[in-house]
Amino acid sequence: MRTLGFETTTGEVIAGQDLTGRVALVTGASAGLGVETARTLAGAGATVYLLARDRGRLDAALDTLRAENLPGKLESALLDLADLDQVREAAAGLLRTCPKIDILINNAGVMACPLGRTAQGFEMQLGTNHVGHFLLTCLLLPALKAAGSPQRAARVVNLSSAGHSFAAMDFEDPNYRQRPYDKWQSYGQSKTANVLFSLALDARVAASHVRAFAVHPGAISTELGRHLDQEDMERIAAAFPGGKMSFKSVPQGAATSVWAATAPELEGKGGLYLEDCQIAQPAADGVIGGVHPWALDEEAAERLWQLSQEWVGQEFAA
Ligand SMILES: NC(=O)c1ccc[n+]([C@@H]2O[C@H](COP(=O)([O-])OP(=O)(O)OC[C@H]3O[C@@H](n4cnc5c(N)ncnc54)[C@H](OP(=O)(O)O)[C@@H]3O)[C@@H](O)[C@H]2O)c1
């Protein structure tokens, strides 16, 4: 039995796995963890669709990976999660080309940005990190169900964060219409939403052989920090023992996503929050990491599912 943990890399997770014939989609594949996740899956033979909102940045990522002569096929499609019309358009195109989707990695994200609104008026972090991914995933369910089998379920991986510790869902004012905007509370709420969505989705579709997981990748130096200033960095560091953050490399950071998407030991499981290539423990006082109870609250998960359906104006049957 292999021992996986904080330092495990994508290469170690994927070693010995052959993904030939499988189709994987990765959102936010123009930077950071998304590119490494796509690289690893294509490196094991999967056909990988890189999805991102900016054609130039997407093409640059695609060129980088194509130059590596990976065994898997690389495709791409534009997807702007901050515009539900675009999400619908992207999903329709993907369903036309991918009748079966084995792996969907909802990796794209924004963190601690100034108050902004998506095309349909959702607060930017909740709208991008949760609402756009909710709609994309639900629209792609027919292809995920078509790929899943009793022997091997299709998997949906939602990138959450230890930042879910900053906030539970505020069902009274999720989009900051009345309360003052706080960029960290908002990030925390959106990352709690990613876990709740994983729970509700898994409960609905496990019987159709589609399983969902939430992942905290670790702290990795990527472009995610583009909105942070020195004060933010000091506040984050202060939360770590001795005031020093323990960073992961990008291959270490993407390892838990790849583990969630492919690990044979997770077959038959779902609705779990994972970190360091392990099923996370409940968060404990004074310890960094773990999953907080508000993110595993089944009632909140159901309430968010219903609200998300209202937001996107569509109901999704199990
Ligand atoms: N890095 C960390 O320490 C860390 C810690 C905990 C959780 N996470 C989570 O891990 C995930 C990946 O983060 P990362 O570190 O790789 O960040 P990153 O380097 O900033 O990459 C984020 C990706 O998301 C894309 N994106 C942003 N808004 C989008 C939108 N509206 N539509 C489509 N794509 C959009 C970005 O596209 P552009 O290239 O166009 O900007 C980029 O491809 C995120 O969900 C993040 O919350 C990261």
Short mmCIF file of C-alpha atoms and ligand atoms in Angstrom, two decimals:
data_model
loop_
_atom_site.label_atom_id
_atom_site.label_comp_id
_atom_site.label_asym_id
_atom_site.label_seq_id
_atom_site.Cartn_x
_atom_site.Cartn_y
_atom_site.Cartn_z
CA MET A 1 0.00 0.00 0.00
CA ARG A 2 1.52 3.34 -1.03
CA THR A 3 1.82 6.13 1.51
CA LEU A 4 0.58 9.46 0.20
CA GLY A 5 0.72 12.82 1.93
CA PHE A 6 1.69 16.49 1.86
CA GLU A 7 4.71 16.00 -0.39
CA THR A 8 3.18 13.54 -2.86
CA THR A 9 3.40 14.76 -6.47
CA THR A 10 1.16 14.24 -9.48
CA GLY A 11 3.79 11.87 -10.90
CA GLU A 12 3.64 9.66 -7.83
CA VAL A 13 -0.17 9.60 -7.83
CA ILE A 14 -0.48 8.66 -11.49
CA ALA A 15 2.40 6.14 -11.57
CA GLY A 16 1.21 2.82 -12.95
CA GLN A 17 -2.16 4.13 -14.14
CA ASP A 18 -3.26 3.94 -17.76
CA LEU A 19 -6.04 6.39 -18.67
CA THR A 20 -6.10 5.52 -22.37
CA GLY A 21 -9.66 5.77 -23.69
CA ARG A 22 -10.82 8.07 -20.89
CA VAL A 23 -11.97 11.65 -21.44
CA ALA A 24 -11.15 14.33 -18.87
CA LEU A 25 -12.18 17.99 -18.73
CA VAL A 26 -10.24 20.53 -16.66
CA THR A 27 -11.56 24.05 -16.05
CA GLY A 28 -9.11 26.89 -15.44
CA ALA A 29 -6.54 25.05 -17.52
CA SER A 30 -4.75 28.22 -18.64
CA ALA A 31 -2.66 28.56 -15.47
CA GLY A 32 -1.40 27.04 -12.25
CA LEU A 33 -2.86 23.79 -11.00
CA GLY A 34 -5.14 23.36 -14.02
CA VAL A 35 -2.23 23.07 -16.46
CA GLU A 36 -0.40 20.56 -14.24
CA THR A 37 -3.59 18.52 -13.78
CA ALA A 38 -4.18 18.44 -17.55
CA ARG A 39 -0.53 17.50 -18.14
CA THR A 40 -0.71 14.60 -15.71
CA LEU A 41 -3.95 13.16 -17.07
CA ALA A 42 -2.77 13.45 -20.70
CA GLY A 43 0.58 12.01 -19.60
CA ALA A 44 -1.29 8.87 -18.55
CA GLY A 45 -3.02 8.65 -21.94
CA ALA A 46 -6.37 10.40 -21.33
CA THR A 47 -7.92 12.70 -23.90
CA VAL A 48 -7.94 16.01 -22.05
CA TYR A 49 -10.03 19.08 -22.79
CA LEU A 50 -8.42 22.22 -21.45
CA LEU A 51 -11.14 24.77 -20.67
CA ALA A 52 -10.44 28.43 -20.00
CA ARG A 53 -11.89 31.87 -20.63
CA ASP A 54 -9.05 33.57 -22.49
CA ARG A 55 -8.14 32.23 -25.92
CA GLY A 56 -4.57 33.59 -25.84
CA ARG A 57 -3.78 32.12 -22.43
CA LEU A 58 -5.51 28.86 -23.31
CA ASP A 59 -3.53 28.52 -26.54
CA ALA A 60 -0.28 29.25 -24.68
CA ALA A 61 -1.03 26.44 -22.20
CA LEU A 62 -1.99 24.13 -25.05
CA ASP A 63 1.24 24.92 -26.93
CA THR A 64 3.29 24.21 -23.80
CA LEU A 65 1.65 20.82 -23.28
CA ARG A 66 1.70 19.89 -26.98
CA ALA A 67 5.45 20.52 -27.02
CA GLU A 68 5.81 17.82 -24.36
CA ASN A 69 4.50 15.09 -26.72
CA LEU A 70 2.23 13.58 -24.09
CA PRO A 71 0.57 10.29 -25.07
CA GLY A 72 -2.99 11.61 -24.55
CA LYS A 73 -4.82 13.83 -27.02
CA LEU A 74 -5.20 17.51 -26.09
CA GLU A 75 -8.26 19.53 -27.02
CA SER A 76 -9.51 22.90 -25.85
CA ALA A 77 -12.68 24.94 -25.52
CA LEU A 78 -13.50 28.42 -24.30
CA LEU A 79 -15.42 28.61 -21.06
CA ASP A 80 -16.19 31.75 -19.07
CA LEU A 81 -17.74 30.67 -15.79
CA ALA A 82 -18.75 34.23 -15.01
CA ASP A 83 -21.36 34.20 -17.78
CA LEU A 84 -24.02 31.48 -17.65
CA ASP A 85 -24.89 31.99 -21.34
CA GLN A 86 -21.27 31.14 -22.17
CA VAL A 87 -21.36 28.15 -19.81
CA ARG A 88 -24.43 26.85 -21.66
CA GLU A 89 -22.75 27.39 -25.02
CA ALA A 90 -19.56 25.63 -23.88
CA ALA A 91 -21.50 22.71 -22.37
CA ALA A 92 -23.53 22.24 -25.56
CA GLY A 93 -20.33 22.13 -27.63
CA LEU A 94 -18.69 19.69 -25.23
CA LEU A 95 -21.72 17.39 -25.24
CA ARG A 96 -21.58 17.32 -29.04
CA THR A 97 -17.93 16.20 -29.08
CA CYS A 98 -17.84 14.16 -25.85
CA PRO A 99 -20.73 11.72 -25.50
CA LYS A 100 -18.85 10.25 -22.52
CA ILE A 101 -16.92 12.21 -19.89
CA ASP A 102 -15.01 10.14 -17.34
CA ILE A 103 -13.48 12.97 -15.32
CA LEU A 104 -14.56 16.57 -14.78
CA ILE A 105 -12.20 18.71 -12.74
CA ASN A 106 -13.82 21.96 -11.66
CA ASN A 107 -10.53 23.69 -10.97
CA ALA A 108 -10.98 27.31 -12.12
CA GLY A 109 -11.22 29.89 -9.41
CA VAL A 110 -10.77 33.47 -8.32
CA MET A 111 -9.67 34.50 -4.84
CA ALA A 112 -10.14 37.64 -2.77
CA CYS A 113 -10.93 39.89 -5.73
CA PRO A 114 -12.51 43.32 -5.23
CA LEU A 115 -16.33 43.28 -5.30
CA GLY A 116 -17.42 42.35 -8.80
CA ARG A 117 -20.47 40.83 -10.45
CA THR A 118 -20.81 38.13 -13.07
CA ALA A 119 -22.82 38.72 -16.27
CA GLN A 120 -25.97 37.58 -14.46
CA GLY A 121 -25.23 39.66 -11.34
CA PHE A 122 -23.85 37.05 -8.92
CA GLU A 123 -21.04 38.16 -6.63
CA MET A 124 -17.87 37.31 -8.59
CA GLN A 125 -16.30 34.70 -6.29
CA LEU A 126 -19.53 32.80 -5.61
CA GLY A 127 -20.57 33.20 -9.26
CA THR A 128 -17.30 31.94 -10.74
CA ASN A 129 -16.24 29.37 -8.18
CA HIS A 130 -19.65 27.84 -7.54
CA VAL A 131 -22.56 28.96 -9.75
CA GLY A 132 -20.74 28.59 -13.09
CA HIS A 133 -19.38 25.18 -12.10
CA PHE A 134 -22.79 24.08 -10.81
CA LEU A 135 -24.39 24.80 -14.17
CA LEU A 136 -21.53 23.31 -16.20
CA THR A 137 -21.54 20.09 -14.18
CA CYS A 138 -25.31 19.64 -14.25
CA LEU A 139 -25.43 20.23 -18.00
CA LEU A 140 -22.64 17.66 -18.51
CA LEU A 141 -24.32 15.02 -16.33
CA PRO A 142 -25.67 12.98 -19.27
CA ALA A 143 -22.10 12.45 -20.54
CA LEU A 144 -20.77 11.73 -17.04
CA LYS A 145 -23.52 9.16 -16.49
CA ALA A 146 -22.79 7.64 -19.89
CA ALA A 147 -19.15 7.12 -18.85
CA GLY A 148 -19.80 5.78 -15.35
CA SER A 149 -20.19 2.05 -14.78
CA PRO A 150 -20.52 -0.25 -11.75
CA GLN A 151 -16.83 -1.11 -12.20
CA ARG A 152 -15.63 2.48 -12.50
CA ALA A 153 -17.63 5.58 -11.65
CA ALA A 154 -17.16 8.84 -13.51
CA ARG A 155 -15.71 11.45 -11.15
CA VAL A 156 -16.36 15.13 -10.56
CA VAL A 157 -13.65 16.94 -8.62
CA ASN A 158 -14.46 20.36 -7.18
CA LEU A 159 -11.48 22.44 -6.09
CA SER A 160 -12.33 23.85 -2.71
CA SER A 161 -9.80 25.24 -0.22
CA ALA A 162 -8.82 25.34 3.42
CA GLY A 163 -10.22 28.85 2.95
CA HIS A 164 -13.66 27.30 3.48
CA SER A 165 -12.74 27.85 7.15
CA PHE A 166 -13.34 31.61 6.64
CA ALA A 167 -17.10 31.32 6.17
CA ALA A 168 -20.18 29.13 5.99
CA MET A 169 -22.87 29.85 3.38
CA ASP A 170 -24.84 32.96 4.21
CA PHE A 171 -28.23 31.99 2.79
CA GLU A 172 -29.73 35.36 3.79
CA ASP A 173 -27.41 37.37 1.58
CA PRO A 174 -25.11 35.09 -0.45
CA ASN A 175 -24.46 37.74 -3.10
CA TYR A 176 -23.63 40.66 -0.84
CA ARG A 177 -26.67 42.74 -1.72
CA GLN A 178 -27.12 44.07 1.83
CA ARG A 179 -24.06 43.16 3.91
CA PRO A 180 -20.72 44.89 3.41
CA TYR A 181 -18.42 43.00 1.05
CA ASP A 182 -15.50 41.16 2.61
CA LYS A 183 -13.21 39.53 0.04
CA TRP A 184 -12.06 36.76 2.42
CA GLN A 185 -15.51 35.93 3.76
CA SER A 186 -16.68 35.79 0.17
CA TYR A 187 -13.85 33.45 -0.87
CA GLY A 188 -14.58 31.27 2.16
CA GLN A 189 -18.29 31.13 1.33
CA SER A 190 -17.57 30.15 -2.28
CA LYS A 191 -15.18 27.40 -1.16
CA THR A 192 -17.73 26.11 1.36
CA ALA A 193 -20.18 26.07 -1.56
CA ASN A 194 -17.74 23.84 -3.49
CA VAL A 195 -17.85 21.25 -0.69
CA LEU A 196 -21.63 21.45 -0.22
CA PHE A 197 -22.08 21.04 -3.98
CA SER A 198 -19.88 17.92 -3.91
CA LEU A 199 -22.06 16.45 -1.17
CA ALA A 200 -25.39 17.19 -2.82
CA LEU A 201 -24.19 16.08 -6.25
CA ASP A 202 -22.77 12.83 -4.94
CA ALA A 203 -25.98 12.06 -3.06
CA ARG A 204 -27.97 12.56 -6.27
CA VAL A 205 -25.85 10.77 -8.83
CA ALA A 206 -23.91 8.06 -6.98
CA ALA A 207 -26.54 5.52 -8.03
CA SER A 208 -25.87 6.50 -11.67
CA HIS A 209 -22.14 5.77 -11.12
CA VAL A 210 -20.99 9.38 -10.94
CA ARG A 211 -19.13 10.33 -7.74
CA ALA A 212 -18.11 13.78 -6.53
CA PHE A 213 -15.21 14.94 -4.35
CA ALA A 214 -14.03 18.26 -2.95
CA VAL A 215 -10.31 18.97 -2.79
CA HIS A 216 -8.03 21.31 -0.88
CA PRO A 217 -4.83 21.36 -2.93
CA GLY A 218 -2.58 23.00 -0.32
CA ALA A 219 -0.94 26.42 -0.49
CA ILE A 220 0.81 26.82 -3.83
CA SER A 221 2.36 29.92 -5.31
CA THR A 222 0.26 30.52 -8.46
CA GLU A 223 -1.53 33.43 -10.09
CA LEU A 224 -4.41 32.87 -7.67
CA GLY A 225 -2.75 35.43 -5.41
CA ARG A 226 -3.02 38.15 -8.06
CA HIS A 227 -5.33 40.28 -5.88
CA LEU A 228 -3.33 39.93 -2.65
CA ASP A 229 -1.22 42.64 -1.03
CA GLN A 230 1.49 42.40 1.62
CA GLU A 231 -1.05 42.73 4.44
CA ASP A 232 -3.06 39.80 3.08
CA MET A 233 0.06 37.62 2.89
CA GLU A 234 1.00 38.49 6.48
CA ARG A 235 -2.53 37.71 7.71
CA ILE A 236 -2.50 34.33 5.98
CA ALA A 237 0.99 33.47 7.24
CA ALA A 238 -0.04 34.40 10.79
CA ALA A 239 -2.57 31.56 10.75
CA PHE A 240 0.23 28.99 10.30
CA PRO A 241 2.39 27.59 13.14
CA GLY A 242 5.30 29.96 13.75
CA GLY A 243 3.78 32.42 11.26
CA LYS A 244 5.33 30.52 8.37
CA MET A 245 3.27 29.08 5.53
CA SER A 246 4.17 25.63 4.22
CA PHE A 247 4.00 25.89 0.45
CA LYS A 248 3.68 23.01 -1.97
CA SER A 249 5.18 22.88 -5.46
CA VAL A 250 2.69 22.88 -8.34
CA PRO A 251 3.05 19.08 -8.90
CA GLN A 252 2.42 18.56 -5.18
CA GLY A 253 -0.52 20.99 -5.30
CA ALA A 254 -2.24 19.24 -8.21
CA ALA A 255 -1.63 15.79 -6.73
CA THR A 256 -4.82 15.66 -4.66
CA SER A 257 -6.96 16.62 -7.69
CA VAL A 258 -5.38 13.82 -9.71
CA TRP A 259 -5.80 11.42 -6.78
CA ALA A 260 -9.48 12.38 -6.46
CA ALA A 261 -9.97 11.86 -10.19
CA THR A 262 -8.16 8.56 -10.61
CA ALA A 263 -7.27 6.73 -7.38
CA PRO A 264 -8.53 3.14 -7.44
CA GLU A 265 -8.74 3.26 -3.62
CA LEU A 266 -11.53 5.89 -3.91
CA GLU A 267 -13.74 3.63 -6.04
CA GLY A 268 -17.10 3.21 -4.30
CA LYS A 269 -16.58 6.43 -2.32
CA GLY A 270 -17.80 9.99 -2.84
CA GLY A 271 -19.10 13.13 -1.14
CA LEU A 272 -15.74 13.53 0.60
CA TYR A 273 -13.36 16.42 1.24
CA LEU A 274 -9.78 15.47 0.43
CA GLU A 275 -6.40 17.05 1.21
CA ASP A 276 -2.80 15.83 0.98
CA CYS A 277 -4.05 12.81 -1.04
CA GLN A 278 -6.06 11.62 1.96
CA ILE A 279 -9.64 11.83 3.14
CA ALA A 280 -9.55 14.88 5.42
CA GLN A 281 -10.13 14.71 9.14
CA PRO A 282 -12.68 16.98 10.83
CA ALA A 283 -11.05 20.36 11.53
CA ALA A 284 -9.78 20.69 15.10
CA ASP A 285 -9.01 23.82 17.13
CA GLY A 286 -5.47 25.09 16.72
CA VAL A 287 -4.69 22.78 13.80
CA ILE A 288 -4.41 23.93 10.18
CA GLY A 289 -6.45 21.87 7.77
CA GLY A 290 -9.34 19.48 8.05
CA VAL A 291 -12.94 20.02 7.08
CA HIS A 292 -15.33 22.24 9.03
CA PRO A 293 -18.81 21.03 9.99
CA TRP A 294 -20.69 23.72 8.02
CA ALA A 295 -19.16 22.36 4.82
CA LEU A 296 -20.49 18.85 5.55
CA ASP A 297 -23.98 19.98 6.57
CA GLU A 298 -26.39 17.93 4.44
CA GLU A 299 -29.27 20.35 4.99
CA ALA A 300 -27.14 23.26 3.81
CA ALA A 301 -26.01 21.18 0.83
CA GLU A 302 -29.63 20.53 -0.18
CA ARG A 303 -30.56 24.17 0.37
CA LEU A 304 -27.66 25.32 -1.83
CA TRP A 305 -28.65 22.83 -4.53
CA GLN A 306 -32.22 24.19 -4.61
CA LEU A 307 -30.99 27.79 -4.59
CA SER A 308 -28.45 27.08 -7.33
CA GLN A 309 -31.19 25.59 -9.51
CA GLU A 310 -33.23 28.78 -8.98
CA TRP A 311 -30.19 30.90 -9.82
CA VAL A 312 -29.50 29.11 -13.10
CA GLY A 313 -33.21 28.80 -13.88
CA GLN A 314 -33.13 25.07 -14.47
CA GLU A 315 -33.93 21.92 -12.51
CA PHE A 316 -31.74 18.85 -12.82
CA ALA A 317 -33.10 15.40 -12.21
CA ALA A 318 -30.88 12.84 -10.48
N1 LIG B 1 -2.97 27.99 -5.20
C1 LIG B 1 -3.41 27.76 -3.97
O1 LIG B 1 -2.67 27.97 -2.98
C2 LIG B 1 -4.79 27.23 -3.74
C3 LIG B 1 -5.17 26.95 -2.42
C4 LIG B 1 -6.45 26.46 -2.18
C5 LIG B 1 -7.32 26.29 -3.23
N2 LIG B 1 -6.93 26.59 -4.51
C6 LIG B 1 -7.91 26.41 -5.58
O2 LIG B 1 -7.31 25.75 -6.67
C7 LIG B 1 -7.92 26.16 -7.90
C8 LIG B 1 -6.85 26.48 -8.93
O3 LIG B 1 -6.12 27.59 -8.46
P1 LIG B 1 -4.68 28.02 -9.00
O4 LIG B 1 -3.85 28.19 -7.80
O5 LIG B 1 -4.24 27.16 -10.10
O6 LIG B 1 -5.03 29.49 -9.55
P2 LIG B 1 -4.62 30.27 -10.90
O7 LIG B 1 -3.21 30.00 -11.24
O8 LIG B 1 -5.05 31.68 -10.67
O9 LIG B 1 -5.56 29.60 -11.99
C9 LIG B 1 -6.94 29.81 -11.95
C10 LIG B 1 -7.56 29.44 -13.26
O10 LIG B 1 -8.96 29.76 -13.20
C11 LIG B 1 -9.30 30.49 -14.35
N3 LIG B 1 -10.47 31.35 -14.20
C12 LIG B 1 -10.64 32.41 -13.38
N4 LIG B 1 -11.85 32.97 -13.60
C13 LIG B 1 -12.44 32.25 -14.58
C14 LIG B 1 -13.68 32.34 -15.26
N5 LIG B 1 -14.57 33.33 -15.02
N6 LIG B 1 -13.98 31.43 -16.21
C15 LIG B 1 -13.10 30.46 -16.51
N7 LIG B 1 -11.89 30.32 -15.92
C16 LIG B 1 -11.58 31.21 -14.97
C17 LIG B 1 -8.04 31.31 -14.67
O11 LIG B 1 -8.13 31.81 -15.97
P3 LIG B 1 -7.17 33.04 -16.48
O12 LIG B 1 -5.89 32.37 -16.87
O13 LIG B 1 -7.93 33.59 -17.63
O14 LIG B 1 -7.04 33.99 -15.33
C18 LIG B 1 -7.00 30.23 -14.45
O15 LIG B 1 -6.93 29.38 -15.56
C19 LIG B 1 -8.85 27.31 -7.54
O16 LIG B 1 -10.17 26.85 -7.49
C20 LIG B 1 -8.39 27.73 -6.16
O17 LIG B 1 -9.43 28.30 -5.37
C21 LIG B 1 -5.69 27.04 -4.77
#
